[in-house]
Short mmCIF file of C-alpha atoms in Angstrom, two decimals:
data_model
loop_
_atom_site.label_atom_id
_atom_site.label_comp_id
_atom_site.label_asym_id
_atom_site.label_seq_id
_atom_site.Cartn_x
_atom_site.Cartn_y
_atom_site.Cartn_z
CA MET A 1241 38.20 7.73 8.52
CA ASN A 1242 40.90 5.07 7.89
CA LEU A 1243 41.92 3.63 4.54
CA GLU A 1244 39.71 0.59 5.00
CA ASP A 1245 36.70 2.86 5.55
CA THR A 1246 37.64 4.88 2.46
CA GLY A 1247 37.77 1.72 0.38
CA ARG A 1248 34.30 0.72 1.52
CA HIS A 1249 32.93 4.18 0.74
CA LYS A 1250 34.40 4.09 -2.77
CA SER A 1251 32.93 0.64 -3.29
CA ILE A 1252 29.48 1.82 -2.29
CA GLN A 1253 29.81 4.94 -4.42
CA MET A 1254 30.50 2.83 -7.51
CA GLU A 1255 27.74 0.35 -6.72
CA LEU A 1256 24.95 2.87 -6.08
CA PRO A 1257 24.24 3.77 -9.73
CA LEU A 1258 23.70 0.07 -10.47
CA LEU A 1259 20.75 -0.13 -8.08
CA TYR A 1260 18.32 1.24 -10.67
CA SER A 1261 20.18 0.23 -13.80
CA GLY A 1262 17.57 -2.34 -14.76
CA GLU A 1263 20.11 -5.18 -14.54
CA THR A 1264 19.22 -7.86 -12.01
CA ALA A 1265 22.84 -8.74 -11.33
CA GLY A 1266 23.67 -5.09 -10.75
CA ARG A 1267 20.83 -4.68 -8.30
CA ARG A 1268 21.94 -7.78 -6.44
CA ARG A 1269 25.52 -6.52 -6.16
CA SER A 1270 24.26 -3.15 -4.93
CA ALA A 1271 22.04 -4.76 -2.32
CA GLU A 1272 24.92 -6.89 -1.06
CA ALA A 1273 27.25 -3.91 -0.90
CA LEU A 1274 24.80 -1.61 0.85
CA THR A 1275 23.91 -4.30 3.38
CA ALA A 1276 27.40 -3.70 4.78
CA VAL A 1277 26.03 -0.46 6.21
CA TYR A 1278 24.00 -2.53 8.66
CA ASP A 1279 26.33 -5.47 9.21
CA GLU A 1280 29.89 -4.17 9.50
CA GLY A 1281 31.26 -3.14 12.87
CA SER A 1282 32.45 0.38 11.95
CA SER A 1283 29.14 1.29 10.34
CA SER A 1284 26.64 -0.95 12.15
CA GLY A 1285 23.82 1.37 11.16
CA HIS A 1286 24.89 4.23 13.43
CA ARG A 1287 26.70 6.01 10.59
CA LEU A 1288 23.99 5.46 8.00
CA MET A 1289 23.75 9.17 7.18
CA GLU A 1290 27.36 9.18 6.02
CA TRP A 1291 26.36 6.66 3.37
CA VAL A 1292 23.24 8.63 2.46
CA VAL A 1293 25.23 11.82 1.72
CA GLU A 1294 27.95 10.14 -0.37
CA ASN A 1295 28.47 12.23 -3.51
CA GLY A 1296 27.96 9.15 -5.68
CA ASN A 1297 24.61 8.52 -4.03
CA MET A 1298 23.61 12.17 -4.43
CA GLU A 1299 24.46 12.13 -8.13
CA CYS A 1300 22.58 8.86 -8.64
CA ALA A 1301 19.51 10.22 -6.84
CA GLN A 1302 19.63 13.50 -8.75
CA LYS A 1303 19.66 11.67 -12.08
CA ARG A 1304 16.74 9.50 -10.96
CA VAL A 1305 14.65 12.52 -9.91
CA ARG A 1306 15.42 14.38 -13.14
CA ARG A 1307 14.51 11.30 -15.17
CA ASN A 1308 11.17 11.01 -13.35
CA ARG A 1309 10.44 14.70 -14.02
CA GLY A 1310 7.29 15.74 -12.12
CA SER A 1311 5.85 19.09 -11.12
CA PRO A 1312 7.70 21.67 -8.99
CA GLY A 1313 7.02 21.87 -5.26
CA ILE A 1314 6.15 24.97 -3.27
CA ASP A 1315 9.42 26.72 -4.20
CA GLY A 1316 8.70 26.51 -7.93
CA MET A 1317 12.04 24.83 -8.77
CA ASN A 1318 11.80 22.25 -11.54
CA VAL A 1319 14.09 19.22 -11.66
CA GLU A 1320 16.19 20.59 -14.52
CA GLU A 1321 17.34 23.41 -12.24
CA LEU A 1322 18.79 20.97 -9.70
CA PRO A 1323 22.38 20.75 -11.02
CA GLU A 1324 22.95 24.50 -10.99
CA TYR A 1325 21.30 24.91 -7.60
CA LEU A 1326 23.25 22.03 -6.02
CA ALA A 1327 26.56 23.34 -7.34
CA ALA A 1328 26.15 26.20 -4.87
CA ALA A 1329 23.96 24.69 -2.14
CA TRP A 1330 24.91 21.01 -1.79
CA GLY A 1331 27.79 21.65 0.64
CA GLN A 1332 25.48 23.32 3.16
CA ILE A 1333 22.68 20.78 2.66
CA ARG A 1334 25.15 17.95 3.24
CA LEU A 1335 26.39 19.54 6.48
CA GLU A 1336 22.83 19.93 7.74
CA LEU A 1337 21.99 16.31 6.92
CA LEU A 1338 25.09 15.09 8.76
CA ALA A 1339 24.28 17.31 11.74
CA GLY A 1340 20.67 16.11 11.80
CA THR A 1341 19.33 19.65 11.40
CA TYR A 1342 18.03 19.61 7.82
CA GLN A 1343 14.42 20.79 7.68
CA PRO A 1344 12.30 19.66 4.71
CA LYS A 1345 9.96 22.15 3.09
CA SER A 1346 6.21 21.70 3.13
CA VAL A 1347 4.72 19.65 0.32
CA LYS A 1348 2.30 21.03 -2.25
CA ARG A 1349 -1.12 19.39 -2.13
CA VAL A 1350 -2.59 18.24 -5.43
CA GLU A 1351 -5.89 16.41 -5.85
CA ILE A 1352 -6.15 13.77 -8.59
CA PRO A 1353 -9.67 12.61 -9.59
CA LYS A 1354 -10.32 8.88 -9.15
CA PRO A 1355 -12.02 6.94 -11.98
CA ASN A 1356 -14.81 5.80 -9.63
CA GLY A 1357 -15.36 9.21 -8.08
CA GLY A 1358 -13.69 11.13 -5.32
CA VAL A 1359 -10.11 12.36 -5.34
CA ARG A 1360 -6.68 11.06 -4.38
CA GLN A 1361 -4.56 13.56 -2.48
CA LEU A 1362 -0.91 13.78 -3.47
CA GLY A 1363 1.84 15.77 -1.79
CA ILE A 1364 4.53 17.08 -4.14
CA PRO A 1365 7.85 17.72 -2.34
CA THR A 1366 10.33 20.25 -3.69
CA ALA A 1367 12.87 18.95 -6.22
CA VAL A 1368 15.60 19.05 -3.55
CA ASP A 1369 13.50 17.11 -1.06
CA ARG A 1370 12.61 14.55 -3.73
CA MET A 1371 16.33 14.06 -4.32
CA ILE A 1372 17.10 13.68 -0.61
CA GLN A 1373 14.24 11.21 -0.22
CA GLN A 1374 15.65 9.24 -3.15
CA MET A 1375 19.09 9.28 -1.50
CA VAL A 1376 17.62 7.76 1.67
CA LEU A 1377 15.66 5.23 -0.38
CA ASN A 1378 18.78 4.15 -2.29
CA VAL A 1379 20.47 3.19 0.97
CA LEU A 1380 17.50 1.70 2.84
CA GLN A 1381 15.76 -0.18 0.04
CA PRO A 1382 18.22 -3.07 -0.44
CA GLU A 1383 18.12 -3.94 3.26
CA PHE A 1384 14.34 -3.66 3.58
CA ASP A 1385 13.48 -5.21 0.22
CA ARG A 1386 15.17 -8.51 0.98
CA THR A 1387 12.72 -9.07 3.86
CA PHE A 1388 9.56 -8.48 1.78
CA SER A 1389 7.28 -11.28 0.61
CA GLU A 1390 8.31 -13.12 -2.53
CA HIS A 1391 4.71 -12.59 -3.69
CA SER A 1392 4.82 -8.78 -3.38
CA TYR A 1393 5.21 -6.88 -6.66
CA GLY A 1394 4.32 -3.26 -5.87
CA PHE A 1395 6.84 -0.40 -5.63
CA ARG A 1396 9.90 -2.68 -5.64
CA PRO A 1397 13.03 -2.64 -7.82
CA GLY A 1398 13.00 -5.40 -10.39
CA ARG A 1399 9.29 -6.05 -9.84
CA SER A 1400 6.38 -5.07 -12.09
CA ALA A 1401 2.64 -5.43 -12.67
CA GLN A 1402 3.47 -7.66 -15.64
CA GLN A 1403 5.21 -10.10 -13.31
CA ALA A 1404 2.15 -10.11 -11.05
CA VAL A 1405 -0.09 -10.91 -14.04
CA LYS A 1406 2.26 -13.71 -15.07
CA ALA A 1407 2.13 -15.17 -11.55
CA ALA A 1408 -1.69 -14.92 -11.52
CA ARG A 1409 -1.83 -16.72 -14.85
CA SER A 1410 0.24 -19.58 -13.45
CA TYR A 1411 -2.12 -19.87 -10.45
CA ILE A 1412 -5.09 -20.14 -12.84
CA GLN A 1413 -3.30 -22.83 -14.82
CA ASP A 1414 -2.78 -24.71 -11.53
CA GLY A 1415 -6.57 -24.78 -11.09
CA ARG A 1416 -7.08 -21.95 -8.61
CA VAL A 1417 -10.31 -20.05 -9.32
CA TRP A 1418 -10.81 -17.57 -6.46
CA VAL A 1419 -9.50 -14.00 -6.41
CA VAL A 1420 -9.68 -11.95 -3.19
CA ASP A 1421 -9.32 -8.17 -3.41
CA VAL A 1422 -8.37 -6.51 -0.10
CA ASP A 1423 -7.85 -2.79 0.37
CA LEU A 1424 -7.28 -0.69 3.49
CA GLU A 1425 -9.30 2.45 2.74
CA LYS A 1426 -7.26 5.67 3.01
CA PHE A 1427 -4.41 3.71 4.61
CA PHE A 1428 -1.67 6.18 3.71
CA ASP A 1429 -3.79 9.09 4.92
CA ARG A 1430 -4.09 7.52 8.38
CA VAL A 1431 -0.66 6.05 9.14
CA ASN A 1432 0.21 6.58 12.80
CA HIS A 1433 3.58 8.33 12.92
CA ASP A 1434 4.60 6.98 16.33
CA ILE A 1435 3.89 3.37 15.37
CA LEU A 1436 5.66 3.75 12.04
CA MET A 1437 8.75 5.32 13.61
CA SER A 1438 8.94 2.67 16.32
CA ARG A 1439 8.93 -0.02 13.62
CA LEU A 1440 11.65 1.77 11.66
CA ALA A 1441 13.75 2.19 14.82
CA ARG A 1442 13.96 -1.60 15.06
CA ARG A 1443 15.88 -1.62 11.77
CA ILE A 1444 17.56 1.80 11.60
CA LYS A 1445 20.04 2.77 14.32
CA ASP A 1446 21.18 6.16 13.02
CA LYS A 1447 19.04 8.68 14.88
CA ARG A 1448 19.76 11.34 12.23
CA VAL A 1449 18.12 9.19 9.56
CA LEU A 1450 15.17 8.45 11.84
CA GLY A 1451 14.82 12.16 12.63
CA LEU A 1452 14.91 13.08 8.94
CA ILE A 1453 12.20 10.55 8.11
CA ARG A 1454 10.09 11.89 10.98
CA ARG A 1455 10.46 15.45 9.70
CA TYR A 1456 9.38 14.34 6.25
CA LEU A 1457 6.30 12.74 7.80
CA GLU A 1458 5.48 15.91 9.72
CA ALA A 1459 6.34 18.42 6.97
CA GLY A 1460 3.30 20.61 6.50
CA VAL A 1461 1.03 20.51 3.48
CA MET A 1462 0.45 23.70 1.53
CA ALA A 1463 -2.93 24.14 -0.15
CA HIS A 1464 -4.16 27.46 -1.57
CA GLY A 1465 -1.17 29.24 -0.04
CA VAL A 1466 -1.87 28.01 3.52
CA VAL A 1467 0.35 25.46 5.32
CA ALA A 1468 -1.44 22.88 7.46
CA GLU A 1469 0.45 20.74 9.98
CA ARG A 1470 0.35 16.98 9.57
CA TRP A 1471 0.15 14.64 12.57
CA GLU A 1472 -0.83 11.42 10.81
CA GLY A 1473 -0.56 9.88 7.39
CA THR A 1474 2.23 9.85 4.82
CA PRO A 1475 1.98 12.29 1.91
CA GLN A 1476 1.92 10.22 -1.29
CA GLY A 1477 4.04 11.70 -4.07
CA GLY A 1478 7.65 11.54 -2.85
CA PRO A 1479 10.09 8.68 -3.51
CA LEU A 1480 10.55 7.73 0.15
#
Protein backbone atom coordinates (compact mmCIF):
# COMPACT_ATOMS: atom_id res chain seq x y z
CA MET A 1 0.00 0.00 0.00
CA ASN A 2 1.51 3.39 -1.00
CA LEU A 3 1.09 6.68 0.82
CA GLU A 4 -1.69 7.77 -1.51
CA ASP A 5 -3.63 4.59 -0.70
CA THR A 6 -3.05 5.16 3.02
CA GLY A 7 -4.44 8.67 2.74
CA ARG A 8 -7.58 7.39 1.06
CA HIS A 9 -8.04 4.71 3.73
CA LYS A 10 -7.71 7.29 6.51
CA SER A 11 -10.21 9.52 4.75
CA ILE A 12 -12.74 6.72 4.52
CA GLN A 13 -12.12 5.71 8.12
CA MET A 14 -12.98 9.23 9.31
CA GLU A 15 -16.00 9.50 7.04
CA LEU A 16 -17.64 6.18 7.94
CA PRO A 17 -19.05 7.22 11.34
CA LEU A 18 -20.83 10.13 9.64
CA LEU A 19 -22.91 7.78 7.49
CA TYR A 20 -25.46 7.20 10.26
CA SER A 21 -24.93 10.40 12.20
CA GLY A 22 -28.34 11.77 11.27
CA GLU A 23 -26.79 14.76 9.48
CA THR A 24 -27.68 15.00 5.80
CA ALA A 25 -24.43 16.73 4.90
CA GLY A 26 -22.44 14.07 6.71
CA ARG A 27 -24.24 11.29 4.89
CA ARG A 28 -23.60 13.00 1.58
CA ARG A 29 -19.88 13.36 2.30
CA SER A 30 -19.70 9.71 3.32
CA ALA A 31 -21.47 8.58 0.17
CA GLU A 32 -19.11 10.61 -1.99
CA ALA A 33 -16.06 9.28 -0.19
CA LEU A 34 -17.14 5.65 -0.29
CA THR A 35 -18.03 5.89 -3.97
CA ALA A 36 -14.27 6.09 -4.55
CA VAL A 37 -14.17 2.38 -3.76
CA TYR A 38 -15.94 1.75 -7.05
CA ASP A 39 -14.51 4.55 -9.18
CA GLU A 40 -10.80 4.88 -8.44
CA GLY A 41 -8.29 2.83 -10.41
CA SER A 42 -6.44 1.22 -7.48
CA SER A 43 -9.66 0.09 -5.80
CA SER A 44 -12.08 -0.25 -8.72
CA GLY A 45 -14.27 -2.56 -6.66
CA HIS A 46 -11.81 -5.46 -6.65
CA ARG A 47 -10.43 -4.50 -3.23
CA LEU A 48 -13.80 -3.77 -1.65
CA MET A 49 -13.17 -6.16 1.25
CA GLU A 50 -10.18 -4.08 2.34
CA TRP A 51 -12.58 -1.19 2.85
CA VAL A 52 -15.11 -3.40 4.63
CA VAL A 53 -12.57 -4.54 7.25
CA GLU A 54 -11.16 -1.06 8.01
CA ASN A 55 -10.96 -0.68 11.79
CA GLY A 56 -12.93 2.56 11.61
CA ASN A 57 -15.72 0.78 9.76
CA MET A 58 -15.68 -2.10 12.26
CA GLU A 59 -15.95 0.29 15.19
CA CYS A 60 -18.76 2.21 13.51
CA ALA A 61 -20.67 -1.01 12.77
CA GLN A 62 -20.13 -2.33 16.29
CA LYS A 63 -21.58 0.84 17.80
CA ARG A 64 -24.57 0.65 15.46
CA VAL A 65 -25.30 -2.98 16.38
CA ARG A 66 -24.96 -2.28 20.10
CA ARG A 67 -27.27 0.72 19.78
CA ASN A 68 -29.89 -1.40 18.01
CA ARG A 69 -29.67 -4.04 20.75
CA GLY A 70 -31.71 -7.12 19.74
CA SER A 71 -31.76 -10.70 20.93
CA PRO A 72 -28.72 -13.02 20.91
CA GLY A 73 -28.24 -15.47 18.05
CA ILE A 74 -27.57 -19.18 18.33
CA ASP A 75 -24.33 -18.65 20.29
CA GLY A 76 -26.09 -16.74 23.07
CA MET A 77 -23.76 -13.71 22.87
CA ASN A 78 -25.52 -10.40 23.47
CA VAL A 79 -24.35 -7.18 21.82
CA GLU A 80 -22.82 -5.79 25.02
CA GLU A 81 -20.31 -8.64 24.99
CA LEU A 82 -18.99 -7.65 21.57
CA PRO A 83 -16.14 -5.32 22.65
CA GLU A 84 -14.51 -7.87 24.94
CA TYR A 85 -14.95 -10.68 22.42
CA LEU A 86 -13.57 -8.63 19.52
CA ALA A 87 -10.53 -7.55 21.52
CA ALA A 88 -9.37 -11.16 21.29
CA ALA A 89 -11.05 -12.42 18.11
CA TRP A 90 -11.15 -9.52 15.63
CA GLY A 91 -7.65 -10.15 14.23
CA GLN A 92 -8.57 -13.68 13.15
CA ILE A 93 -12.01 -12.67 11.86
CA ARG A 94 -10.42 -9.91 9.79
CA LEU A 95 -7.91 -12.34 8.26
CA GLU A 96 -10.70 -14.75 7.34
CA LEU A 97 -12.75 -11.97 5.74
CA LEU A 98 -9.76 -10.84 3.68
CA ALA A 99 -9.01 -14.41 2.65
CA GLY A 100 -12.65 -15.02 1.69
CA THR A 101 -12.95 -17.95 4.11
CA TYR A 102 -15.16 -16.49 6.85
CA GLN A 103 -18.15 -18.74 7.51
CA PRO A 104 -21.25 -17.14 9.07
CA LYS A 105 -23.12 -19.03 11.76
CA SER A 106 -26.67 -20.24 11.27
CA VAL A 107 -29.42 -17.80 12.18
CA LYS A 108 -31.95 -18.39 14.93
CA ARG A 109 -35.51 -18.63 13.67
CA VAL A 110 -38.12 -16.58 15.51
CA GLU A 111 -41.79 -16.33 14.56
CA ILE A 112 -43.57 -13.00 15.11
CA PRO A 113 -47.42 -13.02 15.02
CA LYS A 114 -48.98 -10.77 12.37
CA PRO A 115 -51.89 -8.50 13.33
CA ASN A 116 -54.11 -10.05 10.65
CA GLY A 117 -53.19 -13.63 11.49
CA GLY A 118 -50.32 -15.88 10.55
CA VAL A 119 -46.69 -15.33 11.49
CA ARG A 120 -43.67 -13.51 10.10
CA GLN A 121 -40.46 -15.53 10.23
CA LEU A 122 -37.34 -13.68 11.32
CA GLY A 123 -33.78 -14.96 11.34
CA ILE A 124 -31.59 -13.56 14.12
CA PRO A 125 -27.87 -13.67 13.24
CA THR A 126 -25.24 -13.79 15.97
CA ALA A 127 -24.01 -10.44 17.30
CA VAL A 128 -20.73 -10.87 15.38
CA ASP A 129 -22.53 -11.64 12.13
CA ARG A 130 -24.84 -8.66 12.63
CA MET A 131 -21.75 -6.48 12.98
CA ILE A 132 -20.11 -7.92 9.85
CA GLN A 133 -23.34 -7.46 7.89
CA GLN A 134 -23.44 -3.85 9.07
CA MET A 135 -19.83 -3.39 7.95
CA VAL A 136 -20.72 -4.58 4.45
CA LEU A 137 -23.83 -2.40 4.44
CA ASN A 138 -21.83 0.69 5.44
CA VAL A 139 -19.65 0.30 2.35
CA LEU A 140 -22.28 -0.81 -0.18
CA GLN A 141 -25.21 1.39 0.80
CA PRO A 142 -23.94 4.77 -0.46
CA GLU A 143 -23.25 3.36 -3.92
CA PHE A 144 -26.53 1.45 -4.18
CA ASP A 145 -28.71 4.08 -2.52
CA ARG A 146 -27.92 6.77 -5.05
CA THR A 147 -29.51 4.62 -7.79
CA PHE A 148 -32.81 4.06 -5.93
CA SER A 149 -36.04 5.83 -6.83
CA GLU A 150 -36.53 9.31 -5.42
CA HIS A 151 -39.99 8.10 -4.35
CA SER A 152 -38.68 5.18 -2.26
CA TYR A 153 -38.69 5.72 1.51
CA GLY A 154 -38.23 2.27 3.05
CA PHE A 155 -35.01 1.05 4.73
CA ARG A 156 -32.89 3.96 3.49
CA PRO A 157 -30.63 6.38 5.39
CA GLY A 158 -32.19 9.80 5.73
CA ARG A 159 -35.62 8.49 4.72
CA SER A 160 -38.62 7.82 6.96
CA ALA A 161 -42.30 6.89 7.02
CA GLN A 162 -43.04 10.48 8.05
CA GLN A 163 -41.51 11.71 4.80
CA ALA A 164 -43.67 9.25 2.86
CA VAL A 165 -46.79 10.57 4.62
CA LYS A 166 -45.75 14.14 3.84
CA ALA A 167 -45.31 13.24 0.16
CA ALA A 168 -48.71 11.51 0.11
CA ARG A 169 -50.31 14.59 1.64
CA SER A 170 -48.86 16.75 -1.12
CA TYR A 171 -50.26 14.39 -3.77
CA ILE A 172 -53.73 14.69 -2.19
CA GLN A 173 -53.43 18.47 -2.19
CA ASP A 174 -52.58 18.27 -5.91
CA GLY A 175 -55.94 16.55 -6.48
CA ARG A 176 -54.88 12.91 -6.74
CA VAL A 177 -57.48 10.61 -5.17
CA TRP A 178 -56.40 7.02 -5.94
CA VAL A 179 -54.15 4.89 -3.74
CA VAL A 180 -52.81 1.57 -5.04
CA ASP A 181 -51.44 -0.95 -2.54
CA VAL A 182 -49.15 -3.59 -4.09
CA ASP A 183 -47.45 -6.38 -2.17
CA LEU A 184 -45.45 -9.39 -3.33
CA GLU A 185 -46.58 -12.10 -0.91
CA LYS A 186 -43.70 -13.80 0.94
CA PHE A 187 -41.23 -12.08 -1.39
CA PHE A 188 -38.25 -12.31 0.97
CA ASP A 189 -38.99 -15.96 1.69
CA ARG A 190 -38.75 -16.81 -2.03
CA VAL A 191 -35.83 -14.76 -3.36
CA ASN A 192 -33.86 -16.79 -5.89
CA HIS A 193 -30.23 -16.79 -4.75
CA ASP A 194 -28.73 -17.24 -8.23
CA ILE A 195 -30.70 -14.35 -9.71
CA LEU A 196 -29.92 -12.09 -6.76
CA MET A 197 -26.20 -12.87 -6.89
CA SER A 198 -26.04 -12.31 -10.65
CA ARG A 199 -27.59 -8.87 -10.16
CA LEU A 200 -25.13 -8.03 -7.38
CA ALA A 201 -22.20 -9.20 -9.52
CA ARG A 202 -23.04 -6.47 -12.02
CA ARG A 203 -22.22 -3.88 -9.34
CA ILE A 204 -19.73 -5.64 -7.04
CA LYS A 205 -16.42 -6.82 -8.48
CA ASP A 206 -14.76 -8.16 -5.33
CA LYS A 207 -15.45 -11.89 -5.36
CA ARG A 208 -14.75 -12.11 -1.61
CA VAL A 209 -17.63 -9.73 -0.88
CA LEU A 210 -19.90 -11.62 -3.27
CA GLY A 211 -18.92 -14.92 -1.65
CA LEU A 212 -19.60 -13.55 1.82
CA ILE A 213 -23.06 -12.33 0.81
CA ARG A 214 -23.78 -15.73 -0.74
CA ARG A 215 -22.76 -17.51 2.46
CA TYR A 216 -25.05 -15.24 4.46
CA LEU A 217 -27.90 -16.15 2.11
CA GLU A 218 -27.17 -19.86 2.49
CA ALA A 219 -26.43 -19.86 6.24
CA GLY A 220 -28.70 -22.44 7.80
CA VAL A 221 -31.65 -21.64 10.02
CA MET A 222 -31.80 -23.16 13.49
CA ALA A 223 -35.23 -23.93 14.92
CA HIS A 224 -35.78 -26.09 18.02
CA GLY A 225 -32.09 -27.03 18.03
CA VAL A 226 -32.09 -28.34 14.44
CA VAL A 227 -30.31 -26.56 11.56
CA ALA A 228 -32.10 -26.54 8.21
CA GLU A 229 -30.29 -25.58 5.00
CA ARG A 230 -31.60 -22.63 3.02
CA TRP A 231 -31.62 -22.63 -0.79
CA GLU A 232 -33.95 -19.69 -1.41
CA GLY A 233 -35.11 -16.59 0.37
CA THR A 234 -33.30 -14.04 2.51
CA PRO A 235 -33.63 -14.35 6.28
CA GLN A 236 -35.19 -11.11 7.56
CA GLY A 237 -33.60 -9.83 10.75
CA GLY A 238 -30.00 -8.93 9.86
CA PRO A 239 -28.79 -5.47 8.76
CA LEU A 240 -27.63 -6.58 5.30
